Amino acid sequence: MAYYNEKIETLPKLELEKLQYQELKVLVDRLYANSAFYHDRMKAAGVLPSDIKSISDITKLPFMRKTDLRDNYPDKLVCCSKEDLVRYHVSSGTTGKPTVVAYTKNDLDTWSEAVARSLVSCGLGRGDVLQVAYGYGLFTGGLGLHYGGEKLGATVIPASTGNSERQIELIQDLQTTAIACTPSYFVHLIDVAKKIGVDIAKDTKLRTAILGAEPWSESMRRYIHEQSGVTAHNIFGTSEISGPMFTDCQELNGMHISGDIAYTEIIDPETGESLPAGEKGELTMTILTKEAIPMIRYRIGDITSIFPGDCPCGRTSPRIDRLQGRVDDMLVIRGINVFPSAVEHALLRVPELTSHFMLEVFRNGPLDDMLVKVELKPDAMTDSINGLIGLQSRVERTLRDTLNVSAKVELCPPNSLPRFEGKAKRVIDTRVF
Ligand code: ADP
Ligand code: K
Ligand code: ZN
């Protein structure tokens, strides 16, 4: 199966823009008439529904931010009758107090459709067995992949997180072909499989992993492939836009954002100006058909860019680059911007290291210091002090060359650093600002 919904996924650009405009118009008319929040916001911005004459007029509309959801906790932004709600989720609160999101039946259908399209773009179909090892519950990952997988007609295993040996057993016994979880949890599963003597490449049918909910790097993609033979796809979403749903296709070169579902902008985080394709900025999305809690020009806070040019897979939707992390994940060390995902990328360039690491940032007199603790691969363990000192300075040099900032490195034995089932929390910042 090449596409899940060929007509819409390959719609010529101009037709797609026409469709996006129609959807936006319906949304804005409805909100202006029925939502006190949007009505007031639009009034304050001096814009009327009649000012929206093409999809590019979307830039006249005011932005929304995470604080709008927090300020209207728990459900003051709900724009439909309470009876029409069929589900709530509560976000994990990566950056502060959690927020509540709500869904109508149509909202769930749209989300599942987006996930089904993405799974097909990763090469999956009805014959696949999808093990969902994201958390089931208030977090959107578990149920999101679950419903999308079922919509596609794949066989879904609601494994949820944890119990890693049991996960490997399920992969073997139920002949799992694809798994969805966080990248850090998948790396942990690879380690557990090794420990119990299971070679994922030889002893299982697992070939595809759909990994997201936290930043990860291209070198992680290579590492996973080397260690397990599994092709790792990136999946992106946030609870406010429904949940994880947009993945890279088999080209593995950017995540397609279905244009009839979401309108994507990249803006300058300082000025709010829209940036052209190719330029890095803050990801901003409008979910064009959302009913329960519509999100217009929602500033997601992640830094990325839209890829210029068309994808050879034939999908006409825009593609976004890997997300490095949120604006607020970024560490500033002695004036230099450092994303934890860039540290991972650098560490995995050293063959002796694993992707298990922790970052400690602290004040040393007037200066910032960063300590990177990283686990060695079991076969890189050695009693030779000279060997370890040599490796340590090689890792420090690699970090300095790639991040432009010096960090101290502590090499740790295998299995000594924390493991994460959900989103990894790798940074301990004890500086007081
Ligand atoms: P919270 O906002 O509480 O963290 P979400 O579960 O909605 O709850 O998290 C969404 C955030 O997770 C995104 O804004 C992004 O920072 C991060 N994220 C999700 N998927 C990815 C991904 N594939 N790559 C990088 N970051 C991701
Ligand atoms: K209901
Ligand atoms: Zn593609």
Short mmCIF file of C-alpha atoms and ligand atoms in Angstrom, two decimals:
data_model
loop_
_atom_site.label_atom_id
_atom_site.label_comp_id
_atom_site.label_asym_id
_atom_site.label_seq_id
_atom_site.Cartn_x
_atom_site.Cartn_y
_atom_site.Cartn_z
CA MET A 1 0.00 0.00 0.00
CA ALA A 2 1.61 3.26 -1.12
CA TYR A 3 -0.79 5.70 0.54
CA TYR A 4 -3.60 5.44 3.04
CA ASN A 5 -5.61 8.23 1.40
CA GLU A 6 -3.96 8.79 -1.96
CA LYS A 7 -6.15 11.62 -3.24
CA ILE A 8 -5.63 13.87 -0.25
CA GLU A 9 -1.99 12.91 0.37
CA THR A 10 -0.98 13.77 -3.20
CA LEU A 11 -3.27 16.78 -3.72
CA PRO A 12 -1.55 19.44 -5.91
CA LYS A 13 -0.29 22.39 -3.86
CA LEU A 14 -2.84 24.94 -5.13
CA GLU A 15 -5.77 22.63 -4.49
CA LEU A 16 -4.43 21.91 -1.03
CA GLU A 17 -4.24 25.65 -0.29
CA LYS A 18 -7.85 26.05 -1.46
CA LEU A 19 -8.96 23.24 0.84
CA GLN A 20 -6.98 24.69 3.75
CA TYR A 21 -8.62 28.07 3.19
CA GLN A 22 -12.12 26.53 3.19
CA GLU A 23 -11.38 24.70 6.43
CA LEU A 24 -9.87 27.76 8.10
CA LYS A 25 -12.83 29.93 7.07
CA VAL A 26 -15.35 27.52 8.62
CA LEU A 27 -13.24 27.34 11.78
CA VAL A 28 -12.79 31.09 12.19
CA ASP A 29 -16.47 31.87 11.52
CA ARG A 30 -17.52 29.31 14.08
CA LEU A 31 -15.09 30.50 16.73
CA TYR A 32 -15.84 34.18 16.26
CA ALA A 33 -19.54 33.45 16.72
CA ASN A 34 -19.35 30.90 19.54
CA SER A 35 -16.18 31.27 21.58
CA ALA A 36 -15.72 34.18 23.97
CA PHE A 37 -11.98 33.47 24.05
CA TYR A 38 -11.46 33.68 20.26
CA HIS A 39 -13.94 36.50 19.85
CA ASP A 40 -12.03 38.64 22.36
CA ARG A 41 -8.64 37.64 20.97
CA MET A 42 -9.63 38.53 17.40
CA LYS A 43 -11.16 41.82 18.52
CA ALA A 44 -8.00 42.70 20.42
CA ALA A 45 -5.93 41.89 17.31
CA GLY A 46 -8.30 44.01 15.17
CA VAL A 47 -9.19 41.16 12.82
CA LEU A 48 -12.64 40.05 11.64
CA PRO A 49 -13.58 36.73 10.00
CA SER A 50 -14.15 38.67 6.77
CA ASP A 51 -10.45 39.67 6.74
CA ILE A 52 -9.49 36.05 6.09
CA LYS A 53 -9.61 35.85 2.29
CA SER A 54 -6.95 33.24 1.57
CA ILE A 55 -4.90 30.77 3.59
CA SER A 56 -1.99 33.22 3.74
CA ASP A 57 -4.25 35.63 5.67
CA ILE A 58 -3.84 33.21 8.57
CA THR A 59 -0.92 35.40 9.68
CA LYS A 60 -3.46 38.10 10.63
CA LEU A 61 -4.80 35.86 13.37
CA PRO A 62 -3.33 36.04 16.87
CA PHE A 63 -1.07 33.30 18.25
CA MET A 64 -2.03 30.84 20.95
CA ARG A 65 0.38 29.59 23.58
CA LYS A 66 0.56 26.89 26.19
CA THR A 67 -0.28 29.54 28.80
CA ASP A 68 -3.70 29.99 27.17
CA LEU A 69 -4.50 26.39 28.06
CA ARG A 70 -3.08 26.77 31.56
CA ASP A 71 -4.96 30.02 32.18
CA ASN A 72 -8.17 28.35 31.07
CA TYR A 73 -7.64 25.16 33.08
CA PRO A 74 -9.27 22.73 33.02
CA ASP A 75 -11.75 23.12 30.17
CA LYS A 76 -12.71 26.74 29.61
CA LEU A 77 -11.46 26.59 26.00
CA VAL A 78 -13.86 23.81 25.05
CA CYS A 79 -15.87 25.13 22.09
CA CYS A 80 -18.54 22.47 21.73
CA SER A 81 -21.32 21.10 23.88
CA LYS A 82 -19.96 19.01 26.75
CA GLU A 83 -22.12 16.15 25.51
CA ASP A 84 -20.15 16.04 22.29
CA LEU A 85 -16.90 15.38 24.13
CA VAL A 86 -15.82 11.75 24.03
CA ARG A 87 -12.39 11.94 25.67
CA TYR A 88 -9.97 14.00 27.74
CA HIS A 89 -6.19 13.68 27.89
CA VAL A 90 -3.87 15.51 30.25
CA SER A 91 -0.40 16.43 29.03
CA SER A 92 2.66 15.19 30.81
CA GLY A 93 3.73 18.68 31.80
CA THR A 94 7.27 18.60 30.39
CA THR A 95 7.43 22.34 30.96
CA GLY A 96 5.24 23.10 33.96
CA LYS A 97 1.68 22.58 35.12
CA PRO A 98 -0.20 20.00 33.05
CA THR A 99 -2.88 21.02 30.57
CA VAL A 100 -6.18 19.37 29.68
CA VAL A 101 -7.13 18.63 26.08
CA ALA A 102 -10.52 17.38 24.88
CA TYR A 103 -11.82 15.54 21.83
CA THR A 104 -15.08 15.05 19.96
CA LYS A 105 -15.77 11.91 17.93
CA ASN A 106 -14.63 13.74 14.78
CA ASP A 107 -11.44 14.89 16.52
CA LEU A 108 -10.55 11.29 17.37
CA ASP A 109 -11.34 10.20 13.80
CA THR A 110 -9.07 12.88 12.34
CA TRP A 111 -6.24 11.99 14.72
CA SER A 112 -6.55 8.27 13.92
CA GLU A 113 -6.65 9.03 10.19
CA ALA A 114 -3.43 11.05 10.54
CA VAL A 115 -1.73 8.20 12.42
CA ALA A 116 -2.97 5.61 9.88
CA ARG A 117 -1.57 7.69 6.99
CA SER A 118 1.74 7.99 8.82
CA LEU A 119 2.00 4.27 9.54
CA VAL A 120 1.43 3.54 5.84
CA SER A 121 4.10 6.09 4.96
CA CYS A 122 6.48 4.09 7.19
CA GLY A 123 5.73 1.03 5.08
CA LEU A 124 3.20 -0.62 7.40
CA GLY A 125 -0.10 -2.19 6.41
CA ARG A 126 -2.88 -4.53 7.54
CA GLY A 127 -0.46 -7.41 7.80
CA ASP A 128 1.68 -5.73 10.42
CA VAL A 129 1.65 -6.41 14.14
CA LEU A 130 2.14 -3.13 16.00
CA GLN A 131 3.24 -3.26 19.61
CA VAL A 132 2.33 0.01 21.28
CA ALA A 133 4.83 0.48 24.10
CA TYR A 134 3.96 4.11 24.77
CA GLY A 135 2.19 4.78 28.05
CA TYR A 136 -1.57 4.20 27.95
CA GLY A 137 -3.49 6.65 30.05
CA LEU A 138 -3.53 10.41 30.32
CA PHE A 139 -0.50 10.63 27.99
CA THR A 140 -1.61 10.73 24.35
CA GLY A 141 1.00 8.33 22.92
CA GLY A 142 -0.55 4.98 23.84
CA LEU A 143 -4.14 5.54 22.75
CA GLY A 144 -3.08 7.66 19.77
CA LEU A 145 -0.98 4.94 18.17
CA HIS A 146 -3.52 2.34 19.25
CA TYR A 147 -6.49 3.92 17.46
CA GLY A 148 -4.40 4.84 14.41
CA GLY A 149 -3.06 1.29 14.13
CA GLU A 150 -6.55 -0.17 14.39
CA LYS A 151 -7.89 2.30 11.84
CA LEU A 152 -5.24 1.10 9.41
CA GLY A 153 -6.24 -2.49 10.15
CA ALA A 154 -2.89 -3.52 11.61
CA THR A 155 -2.94 -5.90 14.56
CA VAL A 156 -2.35 -3.80 17.66
CA ILE A 157 -0.79 -5.06 20.90
CA PRO A 158 -1.57 -2.61 23.74
CA ALA A 159 1.60 -3.45 25.66
CA SER A 160 2.02 0.00 27.27
CA THR A 161 5.34 0.80 28.95
CA GLY A 162 7.39 -1.22 31.39
CA ASN A 163 8.05 -4.88 32.03
CA SER A 164 10.78 -4.98 29.44
CA GLU A 165 11.45 -8.71 29.39
CA ARG A 166 7.75 -9.28 28.84
CA GLN A 167 7.91 -6.81 25.91
CA ILE A 168 10.63 -8.92 24.28
CA GLU A 169 8.58 -12.06 24.90
CA LEU A 170 5.56 -10.46 23.24
CA ILE A 171 7.70 -9.39 20.28
CA GLN A 172 8.76 -13.02 19.84
CA ASP A 173 5.50 -14.80 20.63
CA LEU A 174 3.11 -12.52 18.72
CA GLN A 175 5.59 -11.89 15.89
CA THR A 176 5.58 -8.15 16.33
CA THR A 177 6.77 -6.37 13.17
CA ALA A 178 6.63 -2.77 14.41
CA ILE A 179 6.90 -1.04 17.76
CA ALA A 180 5.95 2.46 18.91
CA CYS A 181 7.63 3.97 21.98
CA THR A 182 10.11 6.63 23.05
CA PRO A 183 13.60 6.33 21.52
CA SER A 184 15.19 5.99 24.95
CA TYR A 185 12.86 3.14 25.84
CA PHE A 186 13.59 1.37 22.57
CA VAL A 187 17.33 1.55 23.23
CA HIS A 188 16.64 0.07 26.65
CA LEU A 189 14.66 -2.77 25.04
CA ILE A 190 17.60 -3.51 22.73
CA ASP A 191 19.83 -3.83 25.84
CA VAL A 192 17.32 -6.06 27.62
CA ALA A 193 16.98 -8.31 24.57
CA LYS A 194 20.76 -8.73 24.48
CA LYS A 195 20.86 -9.48 28.18
CA ILE A 196 18.36 -12.32 27.85
CA GLY A 197 20.08 -13.66 24.73
CA VAL A 198 17.61 -12.47 22.08
CA ASP A 199 19.07 -11.08 18.85
CA ILE A 200 16.35 -8.75 17.56
CA ALA A 201 17.62 -8.93 13.98
CA LYS A 202 17.81 -12.75 13.88
CA ASP A 203 15.29 -13.98 16.45
CA THR A 204 12.35 -11.62 15.85
CA LYS A 205 10.30 -10.14 13.01
CA LEU A 206 10.65 -6.60 14.36
CA ARG A 207 11.80 -4.30 11.54
CA THR A 208 10.19 -0.88 12.16
CA ALA A 209 10.16 1.41 15.16
CA ILE A 210 8.03 4.55 15.43
CA LEU A 211 9.85 6.70 17.95
CA GLY A 212 8.94 10.05 19.44
CA ALA A 213 7.74 12.12 22.39
CA GLU A 214 11.29 13.37 23.01
CA PRO A 215 14.15 14.67 20.88
CA TRP A 216 16.57 12.18 19.33
CA SER A 217 19.25 12.37 16.68
CA GLU A 218 20.33 10.98 13.30
CA SER A 219 23.22 9.18 14.97
CA MET A 220 20.65 7.48 17.21
CA ARG A 221 18.85 6.29 14.05
CA ARG A 222 22.11 4.70 12.84
CA TYR A 223 22.90 3.28 16.28
CA ILE A 224 19.49 1.61 16.51
CA HIS A 225 19.88 0.13 13.04
CA GLU A 226 23.35 -1.21 13.84
CA GLN A 227 22.28 -2.67 17.16
CA SER A 228 18.98 -4.24 16.09
CA GLY A 229 18.48 -4.08 12.31
CA VAL A 230 15.35 -2.01 12.98
CA THR A 231 14.53 1.05 10.85
CA ALA A 232 13.59 3.88 13.17
CA HIS A 233 11.03 6.49 12.10
CA ASN A 234 10.48 9.76 13.88
CA ILE A 235 6.96 10.65 15.05
CA PHE A 236 5.89 14.06 16.26
CA GLY A 237 2.90 15.54 17.98
CA THR A 238 1.81 17.32 21.13
CA SER A 239 -1.31 16.81 23.17
CA GLU A 240 -2.62 20.25 22.12
CA ILE A 241 -2.66 19.25 18.44
CA SER A 242 -4.26 15.88 19.52
CA GLY A 243 -1.16 13.77 20.08
CA PRO A 244 1.67 12.09 18.18
CA MET A 245 0.70 11.64 14.54
CA PHE A 246 3.18 12.95 11.95
CA THR A 247 6.11 10.73 10.88
CA ASP A 248 8.86 10.68 8.33
CA CYS A 249 8.10 8.49 5.30
CA GLN A 250 10.37 5.78 3.94
CA GLU A 251 12.70 8.45 2.58
CA LEU A 252 13.62 9.12 6.24
CA ASN A 253 14.06 12.75 5.38
CA GLY A 254 11.63 14.92 7.34
CA MET A 255 8.20 14.41 8.88
CA HIS A 256 5.18 14.99 6.61
CA ILE A 257 2.52 17.23 8.13
CA SER A 258 -0.78 16.34 6.43
CA GLY A 259 -1.91 19.66 5.01
CA ASP A 260 -5.67 19.09 5.20
CA ILE A 261 -5.28 18.45 8.93
CA ALA A 262 -2.68 20.97 10.03
CA TYR A 263 -1.34 24.23 8.65
CA THR A 264 2.32 24.60 9.55
CA GLU A 265 4.27 27.81 10.00
CA ILE A 266 7.80 28.42 11.20
CA ILE A 267 8.12 31.77 12.94
CA ASP A 268 10.89 33.87 14.37
CA PRO A 269 10.45 33.33 18.13
CA GLU A 270 11.45 36.93 18.86
CA THR A 271 9.38 38.84 16.30
CA GLY A 272 6.61 36.37 15.41
CA GLU A 273 7.35 36.88 11.67
CA SER A 274 6.81 33.86 9.40
CA LEU A 275 10.08 32.43 8.10
CA PRO A 276 10.62 30.89 4.65
CA ALA A 277 11.33 27.19 4.03
CA GLY A 278 14.82 26.17 5.08
CA GLU A 279 15.07 28.62 7.96
CA LYS A 280 14.99 27.44 11.55
CA GLY A 281 12.40 28.88 13.89
CA GLU A 282 9.55 28.06 16.24
CA LEU A 283 7.05 25.48 15.02
CA THR A 284 3.52 26.90 14.93
CA MET A 285 0.47 24.88 13.93
CA THR A 286 -3.19 25.38 13.23
CA ILE A 287 -5.32 22.27 13.45
CA LEU A 288 -7.79 23.09 10.70
CA THR A 289 -10.75 20.93 11.63
CA LYS A 290 -10.49 20.59 15.38
CA GLU A 291 -13.84 20.82 17.14
CA ALA A 292 -13.42 20.45 20.91
CA ILE A 293 -10.47 22.76 21.58
CA PRO A 294 -9.43 24.40 18.33
CA MET A 295 -5.80 25.49 18.18
CA ILE A 296 -5.07 28.40 15.89
CA ARG A 297 -1.45 29.42 15.28
CA TYR A 298 -0.42 27.45 18.32
CA ARG A 299 3.20 28.17 19.24
CA ILE A 300 4.48 24.72 20.04
CA GLY A 301 7.87 25.96 21.22
CA ASP A 302 9.96 23.39 19.34
CA ILE A 303 12.68 24.60 16.99
CA THR A 304 12.73 23.21 13.45
CA SER A 305 12.45 24.21 9.78
CA ILE A 306 10.29 23.26 6.80
CA PHE A 307 12.21 21.38 4.11
CA PRO A 308 12.27 23.15 0.77
CA GLY A 309 11.36 21.05 -2.27
CA ASP A 310 9.17 18.00 -2.87
CA CYS A 311 9.54 14.56 -1.35
CA PRO A 312 10.23 11.70 -3.80
CA CYS A 313 7.48 9.65 -2.06
CA GLY A 314 4.86 11.75 -3.86
CA ARG A 315 3.18 13.21 -0.78
CA THR A 316 2.60 16.92 -1.31
CA SER A 317 2.40 17.85 2.37
CA PRO A 318 5.24 19.92 3.82
CA ARG A 319 8.01 18.14 5.74
CA ILE A 320 9.60 19.40 8.93
CA ASP A 321 13.11 18.64 10.13
CA ARG A 322 13.89 16.67 13.26
CA LEU A 323 13.09 18.70 16.40
CA GLN A 324 16.10 19.55 18.51
CA GLY A 325 14.05 20.30 21.58
CA ARG A 326 11.92 23.12 22.83
CA VAL A 327 13.11 26.66 23.15
CA ASP A 328 12.97 26.03 26.90
CA ASP A 329 14.99 22.73 26.71
CA MET A 330 17.92 24.71 25.42
CA LEU A 331 20.74 25.15 27.90
CA VAL A 332 22.89 28.23 27.76
CA ILE A 333 26.39 27.27 28.90
CA ARG A 334 28.84 30.15 29.10
CA GLY A 335 26.75 31.95 26.52
CA ILE A 336 26.65 29.04 24.08
CA ASN A 337 23.30 27.40 23.18
CA VAL A 338 23.33 23.65 23.81
CA PHE A 339 20.48 21.24 23.11
CA PRO A 340 20.65 17.90 24.97
CA SER A 341 19.82 16.19 21.65
CA ALA A 342 23.04 17.62 20.19
CA VAL A 343 24.99 16.08 23.07
CA GLU A 344 23.45 12.70 22.23
CA HIS A 345 24.41 13.15 18.59
CA ALA A 346 28.03 13.92 19.54
CA LEU A 347 28.33 11.07 22.05
CA LEU A 348 27.13 8.48 19.55
CA ARG A 349 29.95 9.45 17.22
CA VAL A 350 32.28 7.72 19.69
CA PRO A 351 31.98 3.96 19.02
CA GLU A 352 32.71 2.95 22.64
CA LEU A 353 29.66 4.83 24.00
CA THR A 354 25.96 4.11 24.37
CA SER A 355 23.12 6.62 24.22
CA HIS A 356 22.58 6.44 28.00
CA PHE A 357 23.74 9.78 29.34
CA MET A 358 22.93 12.46 31.90
CA LEU A 359 23.81 16.15 31.85
CA GLU A 360 24.64 18.07 35.00
CA VAL A 361 24.98 21.81 34.80
CA PHE A 362 26.20 23.85 37.74
CA ARG A 363 27.87 27.08 38.73
CA ASN A 364 31.60 27.01 39.38
CA GLY A 365 32.36 30.45 40.79
CA PRO A 366 31.07 32.87 38.17
CA LEU A 367 31.18 30.28 35.37
CA ASP A 368 28.86 27.51 34.16
CA ASP A 369 30.18 24.00 34.09
CA MET A 370 28.69 21.00 32.36
CA LEU A 371 29.36 17.40 33.35
CA VAL A 372 28.35 14.69 30.90
CA LYS A 373 27.95 11.23 32.41
CA VAL A 374 27.80 8.53 29.76
CA GLU A 375 27.67 4.75 29.85
CA LEU A 376 30.27 2.63 28.08
CA LYS A 377 29.30 -0.32 25.90
CA PRO A 378 30.00 -3.57 27.80
CA ASP A 379 32.84 -4.53 25.44
CA ALA A 380 34.47 -1.11 25.93
CA MET A 381 34.94 -1.75 29.66
CA THR A 382 38.61 -2.07 30.52
CA ASP A 383 40.89 -2.14 33.56
CA SER A 384 43.44 -0.02 31.77
CA ILE A 385 43.51 3.42 33.40
CA ASN A 386 45.44 4.82 30.44
CA GLY A 387 42.83 3.44 28.07
CA LEU A 388 40.02 5.10 30.04
CA ILE A 389 41.82 8.43 30.36
CA GLY A 390 42.52 8.40 26.63
CA LEU A 391 38.87 7.66 25.85
CA GLN A 392 37.68 10.34 28.25
CA SER A 393 39.74 13.03 26.58
CA ARG A 394 38.64 11.82 23.15
CA VAL A 395 34.97 12.21 24.21
CA GLU A 396 35.70 15.66 25.69
CA ARG A 397 37.32 16.69 22.42
CA THR A 398 34.37 15.42 20.36
CA LEU A 399 31.95 17.38 22.54
CA ARG A 400 34.05 20.53 22.31
CA ASP A 401 34.36 20.24 18.53
CA THR A 402 30.65 19.67 17.93
CA LEU A 403 29.06 21.86 20.64
CA ASN A 404 31.66 24.63 20.83
CA VAL A 405 31.61 24.38 24.59
CA SER A 406 33.84 22.44 26.96
CA ALA A 407 32.31 19.78 29.13
CA LYS A 408 33.82 17.37 31.62
CA VAL A 409 33.10 13.73 30.89
CA GLU A 410 32.55 10.93 33.36
CA LEU A 411 32.61 7.43 31.85
CA CYS A 412 30.15 5.15 33.62
CA PRO A 413 29.88 1.36 33.64
CA PRO A 414 27.00 -0.29 31.71
CA ASN A 415 23.59 -0.12 33.42
CA SER A 416 24.57 2.52 35.96
CA LEU A 417 22.54 5.51 34.74
CA PRO A 418 18.74 5.89 34.98
CA ARG A 419 16.42 4.32 32.38
CA PHE A 420 13.20 6.01 31.27
CA GLU A 421 9.98 4.36 30.16
CA GLY A 422 8.33 7.59 29.08
CA LYS A 423 10.02 10.83 28.22
CA ALA A 424 13.66 10.82 29.31
CA LYS A 425 14.72 13.47 31.83
CA ARG A 426 18.46 13.78 31.32
CA VAL A 427 19.26 17.28 32.51
CA ILE A 428 20.01 18.28 36.08
CA ASP A 429 20.53 22.05 36.16
CA THR A 430 21.38 23.37 39.61
CA ARG A 431 22.17 26.92 38.54
CA VAL A 432 20.03 29.60 40.15
CA PHE A 433 19.03 32.45 37.88
P1 ADP B 1 4.07 18.10 27.28
O1 ADP B 1 3.79 19.33 26.51
O2 ADP B 1 3.52 18.12 28.65
O3 ADP B 1 5.47 17.62 27.21
P2 ADP B 1 3.26 16.36 25.17
O4 ADP B 1 3.22 14.93 25.40
O5 ADP B 1 2.19 16.95 24.38
O6 ADP B 1 3.25 16.98 26.58
O7 ADP B 1 4.68 16.69 24.56
C1 ADP B 1 4.89 17.28 23.33
C2 ADP B 1 6.33 17.69 23.22
O8 ADP B 1 7.18 16.55 23.21
C3 ADP B 1 6.67 18.42 21.94
O9 ADP B 1 6.36 19.78 22.01
C4 ADP B 1 8.16 18.16 21.80
O10 ADP B 1 8.90 19.06 22.60
C5 ADP B 1 8.30 16.78 22.37
N1 ADP B 1 8.32 15.81 21.25
C6 ADP B 1 7.32 15.01 20.85
N2 ADP B 1 7.71 14.24 19.80
C7 ADP B 1 8.99 14.58 19.52
C8 ADP B 1 9.95 14.16 18.53
N3 ADP B 1 9.68 13.21 17.64
N4 ADP B 1 11.16 14.77 18.54
C9 ADP B 1 11.45 15.74 19.45
N5 ADP B 1 10.60 16.16 20.39
C10 ADP B 1 9.37 15.60 20.44
K K B 2 -19.95 12.34 25.80
ZN ZN B 3 7.88 11.53 1.76
#
